[in-house]
């Protein structure tokens, strides 16, 4: 496994790989890896000749009161894990590499960022779209893999790729969970023991939503009300940011599940903001996309 830091070096290497007919898979990460990240890397390895992972804590997607300075980092640990996942190249630039002095160009995806996390984090997806666009130009992947836990992020990146005619396939992969059902996240390390127990209310609320759906319930009001009820009873550390049932592609809110929908939730558990989601499809007999 080779670590590459300067963007120009990574770009030249990618051009050489493409020129030799190699298919490149990219998994963008902010490091402090867990099994969810590794599952993406293994999937990328199965779909391409060369596996590339980026490790970059992107400052432009953090708000002024968010956890950029506290975000967990352990690059040596990450490298050991990526070696086990058969990653070929790790792109690990500095903030100065990615945003040099005088940087002033950003990518804005207009509509799908106005919902869900975009409401409470209004500048977040501009930072996400910008850094992903840069990664695509630098690494030049044929395929890029993202986890569906960050469902809105996947939608934003797909919209950007479609609108800007980027030559990359964007793949959203299933959520990887802890044995107790909590969606894996680097931010789970912030939770103390009691908060960790209360965080399970997110998974319980989504399980109840699926039970309602499979029993025939289609009303957004009924489903989201029950989800809010379970989250509110999750414990004193749980504070709801949003609960939204929306169209799976546009992220516009829906009154009823008519076709493909996503139930997305965000909640603070203590000071830690967690997100999760459940996907529904009326046309699929088992209710899964």
CSV table of C-alpha atoms in Angstrom, one decimal:
chain,number,residue,atom,x,y,z
A,1,UNK,CA,0.0,0.0,0.0
A,2,UNK,CA,1.4,3.4,-1.0
A,3,UNK,CA,0.5,6.7,0.6
A,4,UNK,CA,0.3,9.7,-1.7
A,5,UNK,CA,0.1,13.2,-0.4
A,6,UNK,CA,0.5,15.9,-3.1
A,7,UNK,CA,-2.6,16.2,-5.4
A,8,UNK,CA,-0.4,16.5,-8.5
A,9,UNK,CA,1.4,13.3,-7.7
A,10,UNK,CA,-2.0,11.4,-7.2
A,11,UNK,CA,-3.3,12.9,-10.4
A,12,UNK,CA,-0.3,11.8,-12.4
A,13,UNK,CA,-0.5,8.3,-10.9
A,14,UNK,CA,-4.2,8.1,-11.8
A,15,UNK,CA,-3.5,9.2,-15.3
A,16,UNK,CA,-0.9,6.5,-15.6
A,17,UNK,CA,-3.2,3.8,-14.3
A,18,UNK,CA,-6.0,4.9,-16.6
A,19,UNK,CA,-3.7,5.0,-19.5
A,20,UNK,CA,-2.7,1.4,-18.8
A,21,UNK,CA,-6.3,0.3,-18.9
A,22,UNK,CA,-6.8,-0.1,-15.1
A,23,UNK,CA,-10.2,0.5,-13.6
A,24,UNK,CA,-10.0,2.7,-10.4
A,25,UNK,CA,-12.3,2.6,-7.4
A,26,UNK,CA,-12.3,5.4,-4.9
A,27,UNK,CA,-13.6,5.4,-1.3
A,28,UNK,CA,-13.6,9.0,0.1
A,29,UNK,CA,-13.2,9.1,3.9
A,30,UNK,CA,-12.4,11.5,6.7
A,31,UNK,CA,-10.4,8.8,8.5
A,32,UNK,CA,-10.9,7.2,11.9
A,33,UNK,CA,-12.1,4.1,10.0
A,34,UNK,CA,-14.6,1.5,11.0
A,35,UNK,CA,-16.0,-1.6,9.4
A,36,UNK,CA,-18.4,0.5,7.4
A,37,UNK,CA,-15.5,2.1,5.6
A,38,UNK,CA,-13.7,-1.2,5.1
A,39,UNK,CA,-16.8,-2.8,3.6
A,40,UNK,CA,-16.8,0.0,0.9
A,41,UNK,CA,-13.1,-0.6,0.2
A,42,UNK,CA,-13.7,-4.3,-0.2
A,43,UNK,CA,-16.6,-3.7,-2.5
A,44,UNK,CA,-14.4,-1.3,-4.5
A,45,UNK,CA,-11.7,-3.9,-4.8
A,46,UNK,CA,-14.3,-6.4,-6.2
A,47,UNK,CA,-15.4,-3.9,-8.9
A,48,UNK,CA,-12.0,-2.5,-10.0
A,49,UNK,CA,-8.4,-3.3,-10.7
A,50,UNK,CA,-7.0,-0.6,-8.3
A,51,UNK,CA,-8.4,0.4,-4.9
A,52,UNK,CA,-7.9,4.0,-3.7
A,53,UNK,CA,-9.0,5.5,-0.4
A,54,UNK,CA,-8.7,9.1,0.5
A,55,UNK,CA,-8.2,10.2,4.1
A,56,UNK,CA,-8.9,13.9,4.5
A,57,UNK,CA,-10.8,15.7,7.2
A,58,UNK,CA,-12.5,18.3,5.1
A,59,UNK,CA,-12.7,21.7,6.9
A,60,UNK,CA,-15.2,23.2,4.4
A,61,UNK,CA,-18.0,20.9,5.4
A,62,UNK,CA,-17.9,21.8,9.1
A,63,UNK,CA,-19.8,24.7,10.5
A,64,UNK,CA,-18.3,27.3,12.9
A,65,UNK,CA,-19.7,25.5,16.0
A,66,UNK,CA,-19.1,21.9,14.8
A,67,UNK,CA,-16.4,19.4,15.8
A,68,UNK,CA,-13.6,20.0,13.2
A,69,UNK,CA,-10.8,20.3,15.8
A,70,UNK,CA,-12.2,17.4,17.9
A,71,UNK,CA,-12.9,15.1,15.0
A,72,UNK,CA,-11.1,11.8,15.8
A,73,UNK,CA,-7.9,11.2,13.8
A,74,UNK,CA,-5.4,8.2,13.9
A,75,UNK,CA,-3.8,7.9,10.5
A,76,UNK,CA,-1.4,5.1,11.5
A,77,UNK,CA,-4.4,3.0,12.7
A,78,UNK,CA,-6.3,3.8,9.5
A,79,UNK,CA,-3.3,2.6,7.4
A,80,UNK,CA,-3.2,-0.7,9.2
A,81,UNK,CA,-6.9,-1.2,8.6
A,82,UNK,CA,-6.7,-0.3,4.9
A,83,UNK,CA,-3.8,-2.7,4.4
A,84,UNK,CA,-6.1,-5.5,5.7
A,85,UNK,CA,-8.8,-4.3,3.2
A,86,UNK,CA,-6.3,-4.6,0.3
A,87,UNK,CA,-6.2,-0.9,-0.5
A,88,UNK,CA,-3.5,0.0,-3.1
A,89,UNK,CA,-3.2,3.7,-2.7
A,90,UNK,CA,-4.1,6.1,0.1
A,91,UNK,CA,-4.5,9.8,-0.9
A,92,UNK,CA,-3.8,11.8,2.2
A,93,UNK,CA,-3.5,15.5,1.4
A,94,UNK,CA,-3.2,18.4,3.8
A,95,UNK,CA,-5.8,21.2,4.1
A,96,UNK,CA,-3.3,23.5,2.4
A,97,UNK,CA,-3.0,21.0,-0.5
A,98,UNK,CA,-6.7,21.0,-1.1
A,99,UNK,CA,-7.5,24.7,-0.3
A,100,UNK,CA,-4.4,26.7,-1.1
A,101,UNK,CA,-4.1,30.4,-0.3
A,102,UNK,CA,-6.7,32.4,-2.4
A,103,UNK,CA,-9.0,29.4,-2.9
A,104,UNK,CA,-12.4,30.7,-3.9
A,105,UNK,CA,-14.2,28.2,-6.1
A,106,UNK,CA,-17.0,26.0,-4.6
A,107,UNK,CA,-19.6,23.6,-6.0
A,108,UNK,CA,-23.2,24.2,-4.9
A,109,UNK,CA,-26.0,21.6,-5.6
A,110,UNK,CA,-29.1,23.7,-5.2
A,111,UNK,CA,-32.3,21.7,-4.4
A,112,UNK,CA,-31.5,18.4,-2.7
A,113,UNK,CA,-29.4,20.2,-0.2
A,114,UNK,CA,-32.3,22.3,1.1
A,115,UNK,CA,-33.8,19.4,3.0
A,116,UNK,CA,-32.8,17.2,6.0
A,117,UNK,CA,-29.2,18.0,7.2
A,118,UNK,CA,-29.1,21.0,4.8
A,119,UNK,CA,-31.6,22.8,7.1
A,120,UNK,CA,-29.5,22.7,10.3
A,121,UNK,CA,-26.1,22.6,8.4
A,122,UNK,CA,-26.7,25.1,5.6
A,123,UNK,CA,-23.0,25.1,4.4
A,124,UNK,CA,-22.3,21.5,4.9
A,125,UNK,CA,-23.1,20.1,1.4
A,126,UNK,CA,-21.3,22.9,-0.4
A,127,UNK,CA,-18.2,21.7,1.3
A,128,UNK,CA,-19.0,18.0,0.6
A,129,UNK,CA,-19.7,18.7,-3.1
A,130,UNK,CA,-16.6,20.8,-3.5
A,131,UNK,CA,-14.2,18.3,-1.9
A,132,UNK,CA,-15.7,15.3,-3.7
A,133,UNK,CA,-15.5,17.1,-7.0
A,134,UNK,CA,-11.8,17.8,-6.3
A,135,UNK,CA,-11.2,14.2,-5.3
A,136,UNK,CA,-12.8,13.0,-8.6
A,137,UNK,CA,-10.6,15.3,-10.6
A,138,UNK,CA,-7.5,14.3,-8.7
A,139,UNK,CA,-8.0,10.5,-8.3
A,140,UNK,CA,-9.9,10.1,-11.6
A,141,UNK,CA,-11.9,7.1,-10.4
A,142,UNK,CA,-14.2,5.0,-12.7
A,143,UNK,CA,-16.3,4.2,-9.6
A,144,UNK,CA,-16.8,5.9,-6.2
A,145,UNK,CA,-18.4,4.2,-3.3
A,146,UNK,CA,-20.3,5.8,-0.4
A,147,UNK,CA,-22.2,4.5,2.6
A,148,UNK,CA,-26.0,4.9,2.6
A,149,UNK,CA,-25.9,6.0,6.2
A,150,UNK,CA,-25.1,9.4,4.8
A,151,UNK,CA,-28.0,9.0,2.4
A,152,UNK,CA,-28.4,12.7,1.5
A,153,UNK,CA,-24.7,12.9,0.7
A,154,UNK,CA,-25.1,10.1,-1.8
A,155,UNK,CA,-28.0,11.9,-3.4
A,156,UNK,CA,-26.0,15.2,-3.6
A,157,UNK,CA,-23.0,13.5,-5.2
A,158,UNK,CA,-25.1,11.7,-7.7
A,159,UNK,CA,-26.9,14.9,-8.6
A,160,UNK,CA,-23.5,16.7,-9.0
A,161,UNK,CA,-22.2,13.9,-11.2
A,162,UNK,CA,-25.3,13.9,-13.4
A,163,UNK,CA,-25.5,17.7,-13.7
A,164,UNK,CA,-21.7,18.2,-14.4
A,165,UNK,CA,-21.4,15.2,-16.7
A,166,UNK,CA,-18.7,13.6,-14.6
A,167,UNK,CA,-17.4,10.3,-15.9
A,168,UNK,CA,-17.7,8.4,-12.6
A,169,UNK,CA,-20.2,5.8,-11.4
A,170,UNK,CA,-21.5,6.6,-7.9
A,171,UNK,CA,-22.5,3.6,-5.8
A,172,UNK,CA,-24.4,3.8,-2.5
A,173,UNK,CA,-23.7,0.8,-0.3
A,174,UNK,CA,-25.8,-0.7,2.6
A,175,UNK,CA,-25.5,0.7,6.1
A,176,UNK,CA,-23.1,-1.3,8.3
A,177,UNK,CA,-24.3,-1.6,11.9
A,178,UNK,CA,-22.9,-2.6,15.3
A,179,UNK,CA,-24.2,-5.9,16.7
A,180,UNK,CA,-26.8,-4.0,18.7
A,181,UNK,CA,-28.1,-2.1,15.6
A,182,UNK,CA,-26.4,1.3,15.9
A,183,UNK,CA,-25.2,2.5,12.6
A,184,UNK,CA,-21.4,2.6,12.5
A,185,UNK,CA,-20.0,6.1,12.6
A,186,UNK,CA,-16.7,7.7,13.6
A,187,UNK,CA,-18.7,9.9,15.9
A,188,UNK,CA,-19.9,7.0,18.0
A,189,UNK,CA,-16.6,7.3,19.9
A,190,UNK,CA,-18.0,10.5,21.4
A,191,UNK,CA,-20.7,8.7,23.2
A,192,UNK,CA,-20.3,7.7,26.9
A,193,UNK,CA,-21.8,4.4,28.1
A,194,UNK,CA,-25.2,5.8,29.0
A,195,UNK,CA,-25.5,7.8,25.8
A,196,UNK,CA,-24.6,4.8,23.8
A,197,UNK,CA,-27.6,3.0,25.2
A,198,UNK,CA,-29.9,5.9,24.5
A,199,UNK,CA,-28.6,6.1,20.9
A,200,UNK,CA,-30.2,2.8,20.2
A,201,UNK,CA,-33.5,4.6,20.1
A,202,UNK,CA,-32.7,5.6,16.6
A,203,UNK,CA,-32.6,2.0,15.4
A,204,UNK,CA,-35.7,1.1,17.4
A,205,UNK,CA,-37.6,3.9,15.8
A,206,UNK,CA,-36.7,2.8,12.3
A,207,UNK,CA,-37.6,-0.8,13.1
A,208,UNK,CA,-41.0,0.3,14.3
A,209,UNK,CA,-41.4,2.4,11.1
A,210,UNK,CA,-40.7,-0.7,9.0
A,211,UNK,CA,-43.1,-2.7,11.0
A,212,UNK,CA,-45.8,-0.1,10.4
A,213,UNK,CA,-45.0,-0.1,6.7
A,214,UNK,CA,-45.1,-3.8,6.3
A,215,UNK,CA,-48.5,-3.9,8.1
A,216,UNK,CA,-49.8,-1.5,5.4
A,217,UNK,CA,-49.3,1.9,6.9
A,218,UNK,CA,-48.4,4.5,4.2
A,219,UNK,CA,-49.2,7.8,6.0
A,220,UNK,CA,-46.1,10.0,6.6
A,221,UNK,CA,-47.8,11.7,9.5
A,222,UNK,CA,-48.6,8.4,11.3
A,223,UNK,CA,-45.1,6.9,10.7
A,224,UNK,CA,-43.1,10.0,11.6
A,225,UNK,CA,-45.3,10.6,14.7
A,226,UNK,CA,-44.5,7.1,16.0
A,227,UNK,CA,-40.8,7.6,15.2
A,228,UNK,CA,-40.7,10.8,17.2
A,229,UNK,CA,-42.5,9.1,20.0
A,230,UNK,CA,-39.8,6.4,20.3
A,231,UNK,CA,-37.0,8.9,20.0
A,232,UNK,CA,-38.5,11.2,22.6
A,233,UNK,CA,-38.7,8.2,25.0
A,234,UNK,CA,-35.2,7.2,24.3
A,235,UNK,CA,-33.7,9.0,27.2
A,236,UNK,CA,-32.9,12.5,28.5
A,237,UNK,CA,-29.8,12.8,26.3
A,238,UNK,CA,-31.8,12.4,23.1
A,239,UNK,CA,-32.8,15.6,21.3
A,240,UNK,CA,-34.5,15.3,17.8
A,241,UNK,CA,-33.1,17.4,15.0
A,242,UNK,CA,-35.4,16.1,12.3
A,243,UNK,CA,-37.6,13.2,11.3
A,244,UNK,CA,-38.6,13.3,7.6
A,245,UNK,CA,-40.2,10.9,5.2
A,246,UNK,CA,-39.3,12.0,1.7
A,247,UNK,CA,-38.9,11.0,-1.9
A,248,UNK,CA,-35.8,8.9,-2.3
A,249,UNK,CA,-34.4,10.9,-5.2
A,250,UNK,CA,-35.6,14.5,-4.7
A,251,UNK,CA,-35.7,14.4,-0.9
A,252,UNK,CA,-38.9,16.5,-1.0
A,253,UNK,CA,-41.3,15.6,1.8
A,254,UNK,CA,-44.1,13.2,1.0
A,255,UNK,CA,-47.6,12.8,2.6
A,256,UNK,CA,-47.7,9.1,1.8
A,257,UNK,CA,-45.3,6.4,0.7
A,258,UNK,CA,-46.4,5.9,-2.9
A,259,UNK,CA,-43.2,4.6,-4.6
A,260,UNK,CA,-39.6,4.9,-3.4
A,261,UNK,CA,-39.1,6.8,-0.1
A,262,UNK,CA,-36.6,7.3,2.6
A,263,UNK,CA,-37.3,7.9,6.3
A,264,UNK,CA,-34.4,10.0,7.5
A,265,UNK,CA,-33.7,10.9,11.1
A,266,UNK,CA,-31.1,13.0,12.9
A,267,UNK,CA,-30.8,13.4,16.6
A,268,UNK,CA,-28.4,14.7,19.2
A,269,UNK,CA,-27.4,12.2,21.9
A,270,UNK,CA,-25.7,14.4,24.4
A,271,UNK,CA,-23.5,16.6,22.2
A,272,UNK,CA,-23.1,14.0,19.5
A,273,UNK,CA,-25.3,14.4,16.3
A,274,UNK,CA,-26.2,11.0,14.8
A,275,UNK,CA,-28.1,10.2,11.6
A,276,UNK,CA,-29.8,7.1,10.3
A,277,UNK,CA,-32.4,6.1,7.7
A,278,UNK,CA,-34.6,3.4,6.3
A,279,UNK,CA,-35.5,3.0,2.7
A,280,UNK,CA,-38.9,1.9,1.5
A,281,UNK,CA,-40.3,0.8,-1.9
A,282,UNK,CA,-44.0,0.1,-2.4
A,283,UNK,CA,-43.2,-1.9,-5.6
A,284,UNK,CA,-40.9,-4.3,-3.7
A,285,UNK,CA,-42.9,-7.0,-1.9
A,286,UNK,CA,-40.5,-7.0,1.1
A,287,UNK,CA,-40.5,-3.2,1.2
A,288,UNK,CA,-36.8,-2.7,0.5
A,289,UNK,CA,-35.0,-0.8,-2.3
